[in-house]
CSV table of C-alpha atoms and ligand atoms in Angstrom, one decimal:
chain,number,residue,atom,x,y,z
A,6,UNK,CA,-36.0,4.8,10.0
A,7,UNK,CA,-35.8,4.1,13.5
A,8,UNK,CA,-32.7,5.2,16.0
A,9,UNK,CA,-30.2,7.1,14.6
A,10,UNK,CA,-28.3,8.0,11.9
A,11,UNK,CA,-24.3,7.3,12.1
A,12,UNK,CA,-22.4,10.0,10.5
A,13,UNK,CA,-19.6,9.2,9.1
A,14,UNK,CA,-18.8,11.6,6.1
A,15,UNK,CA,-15.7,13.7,6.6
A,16,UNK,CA,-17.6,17.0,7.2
A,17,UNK,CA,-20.6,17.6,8.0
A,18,UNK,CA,-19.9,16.4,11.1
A,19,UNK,CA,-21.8,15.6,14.1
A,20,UNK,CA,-22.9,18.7,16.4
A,21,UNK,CA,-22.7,18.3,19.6
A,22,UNK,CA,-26.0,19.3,21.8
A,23,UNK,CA,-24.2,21.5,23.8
A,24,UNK,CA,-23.5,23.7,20.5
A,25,UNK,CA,-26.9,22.8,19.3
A,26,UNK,CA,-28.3,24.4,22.4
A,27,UNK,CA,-25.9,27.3,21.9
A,28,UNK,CA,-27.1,27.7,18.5
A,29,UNK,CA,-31.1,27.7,19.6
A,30,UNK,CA,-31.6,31.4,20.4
A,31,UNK,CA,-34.0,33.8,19.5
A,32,UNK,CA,-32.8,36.1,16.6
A,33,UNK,CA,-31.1,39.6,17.9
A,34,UNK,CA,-30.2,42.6,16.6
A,35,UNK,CA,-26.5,42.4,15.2
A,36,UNK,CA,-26.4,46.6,14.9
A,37,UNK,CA,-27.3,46.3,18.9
A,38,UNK,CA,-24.8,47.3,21.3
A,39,UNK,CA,-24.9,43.9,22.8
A,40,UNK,CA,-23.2,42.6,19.7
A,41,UNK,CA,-20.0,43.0,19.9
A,42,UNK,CA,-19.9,41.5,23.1
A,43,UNK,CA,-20.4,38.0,21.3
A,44,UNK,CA,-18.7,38.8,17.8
A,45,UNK,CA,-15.4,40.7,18.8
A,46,UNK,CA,-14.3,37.2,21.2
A,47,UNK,CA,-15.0,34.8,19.4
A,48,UNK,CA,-12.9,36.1,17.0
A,49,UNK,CA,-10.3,37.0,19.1
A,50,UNK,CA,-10.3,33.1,20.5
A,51,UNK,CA,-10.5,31.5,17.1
A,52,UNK,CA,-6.6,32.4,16.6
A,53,UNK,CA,-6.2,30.6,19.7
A,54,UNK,CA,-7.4,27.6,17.5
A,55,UNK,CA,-5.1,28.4,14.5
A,56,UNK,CA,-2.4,28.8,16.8
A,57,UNK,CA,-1.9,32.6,15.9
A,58,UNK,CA,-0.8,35.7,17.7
A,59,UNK,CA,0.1,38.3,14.9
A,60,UNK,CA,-2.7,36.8,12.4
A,61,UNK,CA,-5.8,38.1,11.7
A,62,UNK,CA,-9.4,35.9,11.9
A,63,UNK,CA,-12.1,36.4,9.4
A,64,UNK,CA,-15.4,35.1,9.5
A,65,UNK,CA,-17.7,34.8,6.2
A,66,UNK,CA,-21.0,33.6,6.2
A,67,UNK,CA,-19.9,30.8,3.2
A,68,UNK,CA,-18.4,27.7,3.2
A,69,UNK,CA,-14.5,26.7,2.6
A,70,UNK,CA,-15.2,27.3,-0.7
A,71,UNK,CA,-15.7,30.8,0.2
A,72,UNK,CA,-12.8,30.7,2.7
A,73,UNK,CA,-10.6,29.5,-0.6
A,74,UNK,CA,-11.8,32.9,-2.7
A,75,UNK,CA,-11.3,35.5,0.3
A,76,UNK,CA,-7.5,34.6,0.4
A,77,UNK,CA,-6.9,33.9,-3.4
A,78,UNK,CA,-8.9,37.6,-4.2
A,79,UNK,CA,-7.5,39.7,-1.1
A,80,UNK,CA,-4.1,38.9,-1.8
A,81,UNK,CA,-3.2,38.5,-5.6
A,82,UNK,CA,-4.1,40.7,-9.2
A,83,UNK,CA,-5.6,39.1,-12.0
A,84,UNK,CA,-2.4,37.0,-14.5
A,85,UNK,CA,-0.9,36.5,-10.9
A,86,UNK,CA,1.1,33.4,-11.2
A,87,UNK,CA,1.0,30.6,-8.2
A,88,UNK,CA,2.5,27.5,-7.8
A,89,UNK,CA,-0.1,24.6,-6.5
A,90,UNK,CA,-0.1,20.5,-6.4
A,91,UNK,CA,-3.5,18.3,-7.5
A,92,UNK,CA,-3.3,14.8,-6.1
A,93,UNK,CA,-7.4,15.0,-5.0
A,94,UNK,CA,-10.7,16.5,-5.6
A,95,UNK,CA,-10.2,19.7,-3.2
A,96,UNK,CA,-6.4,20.5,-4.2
A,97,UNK,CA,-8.0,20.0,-7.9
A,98,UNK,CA,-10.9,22.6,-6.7
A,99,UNK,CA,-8.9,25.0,-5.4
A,100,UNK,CA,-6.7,25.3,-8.6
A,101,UNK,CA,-9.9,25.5,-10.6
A,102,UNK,CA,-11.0,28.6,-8.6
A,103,UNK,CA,-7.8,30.3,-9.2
A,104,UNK,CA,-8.0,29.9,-12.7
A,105,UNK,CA,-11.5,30.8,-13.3
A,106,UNK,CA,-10.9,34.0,-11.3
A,107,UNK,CA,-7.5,34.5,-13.5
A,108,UNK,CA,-4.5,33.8,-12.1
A,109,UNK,CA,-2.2,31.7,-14.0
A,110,UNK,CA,-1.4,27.7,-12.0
A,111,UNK,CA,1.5,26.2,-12.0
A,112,UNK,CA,0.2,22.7,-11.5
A,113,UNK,CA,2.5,20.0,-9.9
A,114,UNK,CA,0.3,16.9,-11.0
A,115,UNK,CA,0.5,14.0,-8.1
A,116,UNK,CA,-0.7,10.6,-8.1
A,117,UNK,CA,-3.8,10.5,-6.3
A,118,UNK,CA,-3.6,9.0,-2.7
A,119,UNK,CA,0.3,10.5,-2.6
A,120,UNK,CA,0.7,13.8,0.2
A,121,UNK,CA,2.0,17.1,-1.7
A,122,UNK,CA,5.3,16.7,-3.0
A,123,UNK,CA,8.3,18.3,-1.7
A,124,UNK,CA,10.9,18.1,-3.7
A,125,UNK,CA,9.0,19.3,-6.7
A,126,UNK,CA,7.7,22.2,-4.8
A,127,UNK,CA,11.3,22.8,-4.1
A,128,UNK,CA,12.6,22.6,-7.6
A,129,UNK,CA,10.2,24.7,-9.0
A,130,UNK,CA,10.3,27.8,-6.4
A,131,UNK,CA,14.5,27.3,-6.9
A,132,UNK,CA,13.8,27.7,-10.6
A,133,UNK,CA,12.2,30.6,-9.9
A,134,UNK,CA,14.8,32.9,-9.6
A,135,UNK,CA,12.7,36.3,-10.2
A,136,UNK,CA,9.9,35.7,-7.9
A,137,UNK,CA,7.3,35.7,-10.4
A,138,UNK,CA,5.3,32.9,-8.1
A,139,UNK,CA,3.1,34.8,-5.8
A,140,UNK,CA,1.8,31.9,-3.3
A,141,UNK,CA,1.7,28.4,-2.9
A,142,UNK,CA,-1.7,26.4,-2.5
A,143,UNK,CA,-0.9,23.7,-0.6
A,144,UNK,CA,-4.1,21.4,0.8
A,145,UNK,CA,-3.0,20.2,4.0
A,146,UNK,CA,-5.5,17.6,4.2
A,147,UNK,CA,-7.2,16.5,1.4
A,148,UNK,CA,-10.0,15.4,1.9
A,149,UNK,CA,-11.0,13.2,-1.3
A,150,UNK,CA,-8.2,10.8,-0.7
A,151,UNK,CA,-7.2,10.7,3.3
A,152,UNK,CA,-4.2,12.3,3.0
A,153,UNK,CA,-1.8,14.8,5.2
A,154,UNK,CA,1.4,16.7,3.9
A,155,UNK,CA,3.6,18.0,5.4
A,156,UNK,CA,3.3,22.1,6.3
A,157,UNK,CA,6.4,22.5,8.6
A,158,UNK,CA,7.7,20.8,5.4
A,159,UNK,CA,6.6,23.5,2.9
A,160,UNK,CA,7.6,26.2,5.1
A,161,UNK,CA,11.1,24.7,5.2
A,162,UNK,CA,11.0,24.4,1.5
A,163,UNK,CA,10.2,28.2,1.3
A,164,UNK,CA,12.9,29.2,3.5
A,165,UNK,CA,15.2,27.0,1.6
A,166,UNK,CA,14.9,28.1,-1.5
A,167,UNK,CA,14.5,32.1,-0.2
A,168,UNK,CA,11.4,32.4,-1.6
A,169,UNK,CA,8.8,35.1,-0.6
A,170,UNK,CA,6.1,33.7,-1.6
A,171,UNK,CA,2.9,33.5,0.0
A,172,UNK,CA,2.0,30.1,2.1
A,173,UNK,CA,-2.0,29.8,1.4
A,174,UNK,CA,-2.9,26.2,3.6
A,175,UNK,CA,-6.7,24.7,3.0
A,176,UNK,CA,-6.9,23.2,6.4
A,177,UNK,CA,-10.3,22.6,6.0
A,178,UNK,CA,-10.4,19.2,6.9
A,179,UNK,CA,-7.9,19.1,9.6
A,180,UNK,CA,-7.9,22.8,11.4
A,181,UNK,CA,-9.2,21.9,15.1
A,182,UNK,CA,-8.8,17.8,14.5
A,183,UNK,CA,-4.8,17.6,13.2
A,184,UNK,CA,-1.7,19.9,14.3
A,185,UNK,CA,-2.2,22.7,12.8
A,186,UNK,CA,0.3,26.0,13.4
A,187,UNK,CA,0.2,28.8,12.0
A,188,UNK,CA,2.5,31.5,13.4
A,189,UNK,CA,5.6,28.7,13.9
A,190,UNK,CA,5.0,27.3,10.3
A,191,UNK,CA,5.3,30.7,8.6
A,192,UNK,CA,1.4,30.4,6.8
A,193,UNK,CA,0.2,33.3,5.9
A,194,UNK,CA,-3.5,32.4,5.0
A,195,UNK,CA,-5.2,29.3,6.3
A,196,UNK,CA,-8.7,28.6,5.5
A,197,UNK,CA,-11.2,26.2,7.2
A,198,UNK,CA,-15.0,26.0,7.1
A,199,UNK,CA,-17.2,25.4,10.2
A,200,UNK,CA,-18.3,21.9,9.5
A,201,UNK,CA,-16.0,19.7,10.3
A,202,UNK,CA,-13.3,20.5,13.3
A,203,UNK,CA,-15.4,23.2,14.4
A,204,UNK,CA,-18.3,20.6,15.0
A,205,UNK,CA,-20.6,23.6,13.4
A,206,UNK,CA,-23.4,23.3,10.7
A,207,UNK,CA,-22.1,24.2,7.4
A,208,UNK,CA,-22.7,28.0,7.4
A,209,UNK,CA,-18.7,29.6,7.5
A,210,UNK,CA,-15.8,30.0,5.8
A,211,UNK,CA,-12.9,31.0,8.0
A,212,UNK,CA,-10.0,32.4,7.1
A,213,UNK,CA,-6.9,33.5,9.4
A,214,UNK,CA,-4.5,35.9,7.4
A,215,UNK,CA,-0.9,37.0,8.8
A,216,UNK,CA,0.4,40.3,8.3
A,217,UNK,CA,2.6,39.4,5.6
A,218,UNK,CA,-1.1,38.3,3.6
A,219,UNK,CA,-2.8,41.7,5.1
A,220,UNK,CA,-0.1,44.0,4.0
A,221,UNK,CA,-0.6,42.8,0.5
A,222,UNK,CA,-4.3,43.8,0.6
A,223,UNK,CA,-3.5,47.5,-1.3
A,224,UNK,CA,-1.5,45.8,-4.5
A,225,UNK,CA,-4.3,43.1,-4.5
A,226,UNK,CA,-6.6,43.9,-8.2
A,227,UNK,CA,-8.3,40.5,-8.2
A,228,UNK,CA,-12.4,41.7,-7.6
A,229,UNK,CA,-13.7,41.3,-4.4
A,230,UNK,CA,-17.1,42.1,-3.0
A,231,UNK,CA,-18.5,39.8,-0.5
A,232,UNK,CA,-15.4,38.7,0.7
A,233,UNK,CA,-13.3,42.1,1.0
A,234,UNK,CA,-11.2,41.9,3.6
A,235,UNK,CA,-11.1,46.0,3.8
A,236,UNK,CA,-14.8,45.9,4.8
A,237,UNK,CA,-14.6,43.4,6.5
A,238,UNK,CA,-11.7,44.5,8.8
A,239,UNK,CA,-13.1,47.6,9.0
A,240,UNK,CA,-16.6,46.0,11.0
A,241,UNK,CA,-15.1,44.1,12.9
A,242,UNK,CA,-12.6,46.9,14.3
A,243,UNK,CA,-15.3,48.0,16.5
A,244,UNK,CA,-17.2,44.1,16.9
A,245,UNK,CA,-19.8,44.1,13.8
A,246,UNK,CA,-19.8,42.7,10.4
A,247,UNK,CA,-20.6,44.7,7.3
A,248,UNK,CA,-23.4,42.6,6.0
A,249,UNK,CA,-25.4,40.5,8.1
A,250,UNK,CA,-23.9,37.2,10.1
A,251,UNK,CA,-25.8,34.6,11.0
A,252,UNK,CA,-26.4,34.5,14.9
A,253,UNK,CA,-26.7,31.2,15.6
A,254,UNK,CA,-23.5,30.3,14.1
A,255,UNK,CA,-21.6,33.0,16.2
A,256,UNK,CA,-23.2,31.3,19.1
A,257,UNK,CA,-22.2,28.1,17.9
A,258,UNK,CA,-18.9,29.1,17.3
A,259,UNK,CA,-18.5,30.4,20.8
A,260,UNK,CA,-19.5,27.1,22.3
A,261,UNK,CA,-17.5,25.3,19.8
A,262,UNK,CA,-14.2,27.1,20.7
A,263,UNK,CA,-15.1,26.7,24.4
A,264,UNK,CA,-15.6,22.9,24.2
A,265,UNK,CA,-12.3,22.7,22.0
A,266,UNK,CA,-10.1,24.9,24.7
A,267,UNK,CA,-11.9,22.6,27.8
A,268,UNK,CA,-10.6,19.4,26.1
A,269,UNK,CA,-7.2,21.0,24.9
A,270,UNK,CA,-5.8,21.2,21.4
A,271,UNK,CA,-3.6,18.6,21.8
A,272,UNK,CA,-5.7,16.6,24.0
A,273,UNK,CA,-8.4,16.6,20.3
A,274,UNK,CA,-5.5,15.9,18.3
A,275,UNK,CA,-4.4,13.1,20.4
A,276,UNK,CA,-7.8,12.0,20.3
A,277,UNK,CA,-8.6,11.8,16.5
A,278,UNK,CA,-5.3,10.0,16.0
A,279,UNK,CA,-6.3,6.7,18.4
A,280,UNK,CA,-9.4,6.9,16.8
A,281,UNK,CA,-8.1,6.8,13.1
A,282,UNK,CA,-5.7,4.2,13.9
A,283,UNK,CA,-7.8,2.3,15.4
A,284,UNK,CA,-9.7,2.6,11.8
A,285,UNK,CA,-6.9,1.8,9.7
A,286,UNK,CA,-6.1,-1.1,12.2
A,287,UNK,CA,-10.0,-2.5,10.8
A,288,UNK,CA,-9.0,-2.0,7.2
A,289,UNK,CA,-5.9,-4.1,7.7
A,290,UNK,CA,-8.0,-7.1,9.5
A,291,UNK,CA,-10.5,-6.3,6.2
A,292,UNK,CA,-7.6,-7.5,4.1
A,293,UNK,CA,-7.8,-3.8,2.4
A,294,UNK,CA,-6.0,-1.1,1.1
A,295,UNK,CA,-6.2,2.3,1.9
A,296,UNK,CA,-5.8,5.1,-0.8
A,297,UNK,CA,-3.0,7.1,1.0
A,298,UNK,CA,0.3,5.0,0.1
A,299,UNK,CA,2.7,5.4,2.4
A,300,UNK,CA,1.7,5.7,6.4
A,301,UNK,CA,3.4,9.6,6.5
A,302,UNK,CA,0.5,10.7,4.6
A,303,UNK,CA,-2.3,9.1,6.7
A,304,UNK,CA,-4.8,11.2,7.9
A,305,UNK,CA,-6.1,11.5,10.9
A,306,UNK,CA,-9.8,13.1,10.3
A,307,UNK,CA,-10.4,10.2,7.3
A,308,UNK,CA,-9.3,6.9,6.4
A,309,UNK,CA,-10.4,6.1,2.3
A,310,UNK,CA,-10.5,2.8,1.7
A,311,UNK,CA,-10.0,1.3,-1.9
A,312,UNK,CA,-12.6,-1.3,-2.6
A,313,UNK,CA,-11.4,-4.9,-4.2
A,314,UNK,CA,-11.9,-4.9,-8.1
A,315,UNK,CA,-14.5,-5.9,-9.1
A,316,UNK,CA,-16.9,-4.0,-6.4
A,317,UNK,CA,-18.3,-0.8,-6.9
A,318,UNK,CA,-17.8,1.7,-3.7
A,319,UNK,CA,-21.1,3.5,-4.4
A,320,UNK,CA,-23.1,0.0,-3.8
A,321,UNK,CA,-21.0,0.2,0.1
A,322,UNK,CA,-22.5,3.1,0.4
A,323,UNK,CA,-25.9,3.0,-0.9
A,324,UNK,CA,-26.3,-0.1,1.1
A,325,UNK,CA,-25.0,1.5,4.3
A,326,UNK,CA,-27.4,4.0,4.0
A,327,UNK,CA,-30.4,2.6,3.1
A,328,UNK,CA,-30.5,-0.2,5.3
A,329,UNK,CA,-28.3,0.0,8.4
A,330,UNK,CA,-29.0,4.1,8.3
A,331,UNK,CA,-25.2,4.9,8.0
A,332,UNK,CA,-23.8,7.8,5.8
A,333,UNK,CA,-20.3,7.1,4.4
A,334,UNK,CA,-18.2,9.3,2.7
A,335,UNK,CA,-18.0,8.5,-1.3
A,336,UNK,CA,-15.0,8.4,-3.9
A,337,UNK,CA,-14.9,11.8,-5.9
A,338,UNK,CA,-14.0,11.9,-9.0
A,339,UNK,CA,-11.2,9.7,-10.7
A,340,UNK,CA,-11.7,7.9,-7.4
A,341,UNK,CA,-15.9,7.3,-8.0
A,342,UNK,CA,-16.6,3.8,-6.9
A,343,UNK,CA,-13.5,2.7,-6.1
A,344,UNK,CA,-13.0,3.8,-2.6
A,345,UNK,CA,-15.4,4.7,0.4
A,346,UNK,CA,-14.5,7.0,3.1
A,347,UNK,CA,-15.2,6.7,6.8
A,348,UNK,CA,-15.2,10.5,8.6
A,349,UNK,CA,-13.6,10.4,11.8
A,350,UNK,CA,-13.5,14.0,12.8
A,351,UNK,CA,-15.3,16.2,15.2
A,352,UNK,CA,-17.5,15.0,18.2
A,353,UNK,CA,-16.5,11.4,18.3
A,354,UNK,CA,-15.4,8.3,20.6
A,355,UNK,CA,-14.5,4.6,20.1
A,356,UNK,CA,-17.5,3.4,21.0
A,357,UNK,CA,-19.8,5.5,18.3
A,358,UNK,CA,-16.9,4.9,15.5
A,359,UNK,CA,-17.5,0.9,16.4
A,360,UNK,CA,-21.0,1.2,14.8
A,361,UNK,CA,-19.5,3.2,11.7
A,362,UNK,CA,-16.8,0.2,11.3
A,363,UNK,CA,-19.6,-2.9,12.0
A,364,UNK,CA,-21.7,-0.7,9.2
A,365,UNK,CA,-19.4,-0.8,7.3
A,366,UNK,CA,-18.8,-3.9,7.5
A,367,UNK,CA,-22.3,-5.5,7.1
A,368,UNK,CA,-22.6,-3.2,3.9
A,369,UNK,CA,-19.8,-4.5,2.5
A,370,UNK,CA,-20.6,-8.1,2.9
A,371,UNK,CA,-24.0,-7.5,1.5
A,372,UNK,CA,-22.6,-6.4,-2.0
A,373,UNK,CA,-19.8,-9.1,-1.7
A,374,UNK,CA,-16.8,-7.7,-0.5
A,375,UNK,CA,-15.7,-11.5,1.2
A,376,UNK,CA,-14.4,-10.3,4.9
A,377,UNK,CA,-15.2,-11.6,8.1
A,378,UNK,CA,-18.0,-9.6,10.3
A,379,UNK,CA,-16.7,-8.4,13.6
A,380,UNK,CA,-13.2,-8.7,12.0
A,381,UNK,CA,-12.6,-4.8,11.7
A,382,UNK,CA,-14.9,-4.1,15.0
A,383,UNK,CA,-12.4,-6.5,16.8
A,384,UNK,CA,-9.3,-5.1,15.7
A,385,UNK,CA,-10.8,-1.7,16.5
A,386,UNK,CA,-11.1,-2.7,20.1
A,387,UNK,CA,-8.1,-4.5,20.6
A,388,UNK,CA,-5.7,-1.6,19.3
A,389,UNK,CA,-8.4,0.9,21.6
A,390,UNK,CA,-8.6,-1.4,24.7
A,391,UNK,CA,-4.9,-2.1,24.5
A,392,UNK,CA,-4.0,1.8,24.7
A,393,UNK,CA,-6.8,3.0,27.0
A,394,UNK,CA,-4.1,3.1,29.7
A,395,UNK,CA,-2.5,6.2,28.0
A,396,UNK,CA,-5.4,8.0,27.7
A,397,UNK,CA,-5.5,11.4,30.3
A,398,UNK,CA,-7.2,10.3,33.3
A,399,UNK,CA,-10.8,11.7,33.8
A,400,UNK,CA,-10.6,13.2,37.0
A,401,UNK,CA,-14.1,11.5,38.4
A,402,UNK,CA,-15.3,12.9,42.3
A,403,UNK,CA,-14.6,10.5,44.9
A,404,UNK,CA,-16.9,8.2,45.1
A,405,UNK,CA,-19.7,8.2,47.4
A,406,UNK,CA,-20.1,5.8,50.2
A,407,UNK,CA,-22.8,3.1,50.0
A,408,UNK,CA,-26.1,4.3,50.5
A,409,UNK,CA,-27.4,3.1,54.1
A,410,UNK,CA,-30.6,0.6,53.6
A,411,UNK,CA,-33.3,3.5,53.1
A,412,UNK,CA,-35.6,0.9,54.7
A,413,UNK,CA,-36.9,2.3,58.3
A,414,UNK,CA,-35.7,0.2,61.0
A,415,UNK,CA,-38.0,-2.8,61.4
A,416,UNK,CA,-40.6,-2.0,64.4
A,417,UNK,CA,-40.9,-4.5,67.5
A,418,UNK,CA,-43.7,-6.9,66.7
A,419,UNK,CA,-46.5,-6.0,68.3
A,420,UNK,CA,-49.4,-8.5,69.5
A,421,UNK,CA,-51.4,-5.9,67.3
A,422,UNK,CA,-49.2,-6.2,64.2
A,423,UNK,CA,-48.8,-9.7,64.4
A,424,UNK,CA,-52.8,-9.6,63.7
B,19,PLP,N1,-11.1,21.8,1.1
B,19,PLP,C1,-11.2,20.6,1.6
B,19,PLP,C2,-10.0,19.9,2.0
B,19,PLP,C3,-12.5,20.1,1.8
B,19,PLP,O1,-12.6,18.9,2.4
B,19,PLP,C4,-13.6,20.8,1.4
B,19,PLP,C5,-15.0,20.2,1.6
B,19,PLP,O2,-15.2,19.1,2.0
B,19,PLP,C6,-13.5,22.0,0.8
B,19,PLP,C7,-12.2,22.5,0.7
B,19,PLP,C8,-14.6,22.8,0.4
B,19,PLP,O3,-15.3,23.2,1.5
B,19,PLP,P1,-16.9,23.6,1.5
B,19,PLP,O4,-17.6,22.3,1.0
B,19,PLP,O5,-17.2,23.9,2.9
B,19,PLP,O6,-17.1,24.7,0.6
């Protein structure tokens, strides 16, 4: 198909050329003593991303997924009991994991669409009186459903309640896009994957453990191979990995880290806010509901948007795709068919998210769904035009005078001319 295709799942994201170019080297030695050069800085500048001083940042070649095992395995022993809430596909996979690797789930069931709850967290670590609750899973966004809790929240709840448990975060979906801080909200293992935030190819699972997380390493008897954090530390101590890492990537996540510090952290975050309000602002003018149910939870990297009964949300998306060239993100699960998702993470402005939302809408109308076109685009604009004066400034070069007329100064006639 001609032109373009609009990305707009939550994750892969788009990759910027600049990383693309990063990424497009020839392959190197990664035993050389040119290597460490790249590898020991780049992860020495990721904390910078997970707002960490005292943590430590690990790098697999894997994906979230990945990320989610290397803190579950280097931390707890197998019966290990951990106290975790399921309102969405990932918070659902990430309780799965621990149980097929053998720790034993408490499982704080939420309604799908609600943010992590609280209070239930807090009842249940105050109930605990003889620690027997190792760590907390707590998604911060999850992704299946477009919803944020609140992590300052769960730290407070620890605290609280005196509890020593481990704080184990999947920020997977909001680590380099939403506020994410690591040292001042006590977490003590945060996991993220390169394809969303990070702007990166799917290719690495992240993980950024505190000391509290490392110093539990020893006592830790859940098995661990690929993802040992002893061999792991150990490589990197002097820059190098103990397997092999995938070059490009590293380059990639250089760039990436760059382009994320020249913009600022908060500038990014500011950033994927206006342009997921400016989202939900097009579902209201739709007339439609979004999964998240109360505006605290809202997330910032996607919007999910339930579909009117009646419709099925995999038509939206078929549709999108096949004829306007548009990927959308699709209900999982419980939620298959009746929600879509639009991604609005990563290497994005107003302008390319306009063609995601008029996509959106033409797909929509083709299988039914009876909204106006140009109704979402327009509310878009007018919540993005209306605010465009608090944006930071650009700071643009002066500009440069008018060019002179580049024409040579018209000759005298001349009798001969004139011939
Ligand atoms: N956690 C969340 C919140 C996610 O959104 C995802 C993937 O989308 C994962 C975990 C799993 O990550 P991966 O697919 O990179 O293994």
């Amino acid at each position: 198909m001609a032109g373009r295709n609009f990305l707009f799942v939550p994750g892969p994201t788009n990759v910027p050329d600049r990383i693309l170019r990063a990424m497009h080297r020839a392959m190197e030695d990664h035993r050389s003593s040119d290597f460490p050069s790249l590898a020991a800085p780049v992860l020495e500048d990721l904390k910078k991303i997970f707002k960490t001083g005292s943590g430590q940042a690990f790098v697999f070649p894997a994906s979230g997924t990945g990320a989610w095992e290397a803190s579950l395995s280097n931390t707890l022993s197998p019966g290990d009991k951990v106290l975790a809430a399921r309102f969405g596909m990932f918070s659902h996979l990430w309780i799965d994991m621990a149980q097929r690797l053998g720790l034993q789930v408490d499982v704080l069931d939420a309604e799908w669409g609600e943010g992590a709850p609280l209070e239930r967290y807090q009842d249940a670590l105050a109930a605990d009186k003889t620690h027997r609750i190792k760590a907390v899973l707590f998604t911060h966004n999850e992704t299946a459903t477009g919803v944020t809790s609140d992590v300052a929240g769960m730290r407070r709840v620890l605290n609280e309640t005196r509890h020593p448990a481990l704080l184990m975060v999947d920020g997977v979906s909001s680590i380099a896009s939403i506020d994410f801080r690591m040292d001042e909200w006590g977490v003590d293992l945060a996991v993220t994957g390169s394809q969303k935030g990070l702007m990166l190819p799917a290719g690495l699972g992240i993980v950024c453990a505190s000391q509290k997380a490392l110093g539990l390493y020893e006592q830790a008897k859940l098995p661990r191979v690929f993802f040992d954090f002893g061999d792991m530390r150990k490589a990197n101590a002097s820059g190098y990995f103990p397997y092999t890492p995938s070059l490009p990537m590293l380059y990639g996540l250089r760039e990436s880290i760059g382009m994320l510090q020249e913009e600022g952290l908060d500038n990014v975050f500011a950033r994927h806010h206006r342009l997921a309000e400016g989202t939900r602002r097009a579902v209201k003018a739709w007339g439609l509901e979004l999964c998240a149910r109360a505006p605290k939870w809202n997330s910032d990297t996607v919007t999910a948007i339930m579909v009117p009964s009646g419709i099925n949300g995999a038509e939206i998306i078929d549709v999108a795709y096949r004829r306007y060239n548009l990927a959308l993100g699709a209900g999982l699960a419980r939620m298959a068919g009746r929600l879509f998702r639009i991604g609005h993470l990563g290497d994005l402005n107003e302008l390319m998210l306009l063609g995601g939302i008029a996509g959106a809408e033409m797909a929509m109308r083709d299988v039914g769904v009876p909204i106006d076109l140009g109704s979402g685009v327009a509310a878009a604009q007018e919540y993005w035009q209306g605010t465009a004066a608090q944006l930071p400034r650009r700071e643009l070069p002066p500009r440069a005078p008018e060019p002179q007329s580049t024409q040579p100064a018209a000759k005298k006639a001349t009798a001969g001319a004139a011939r």
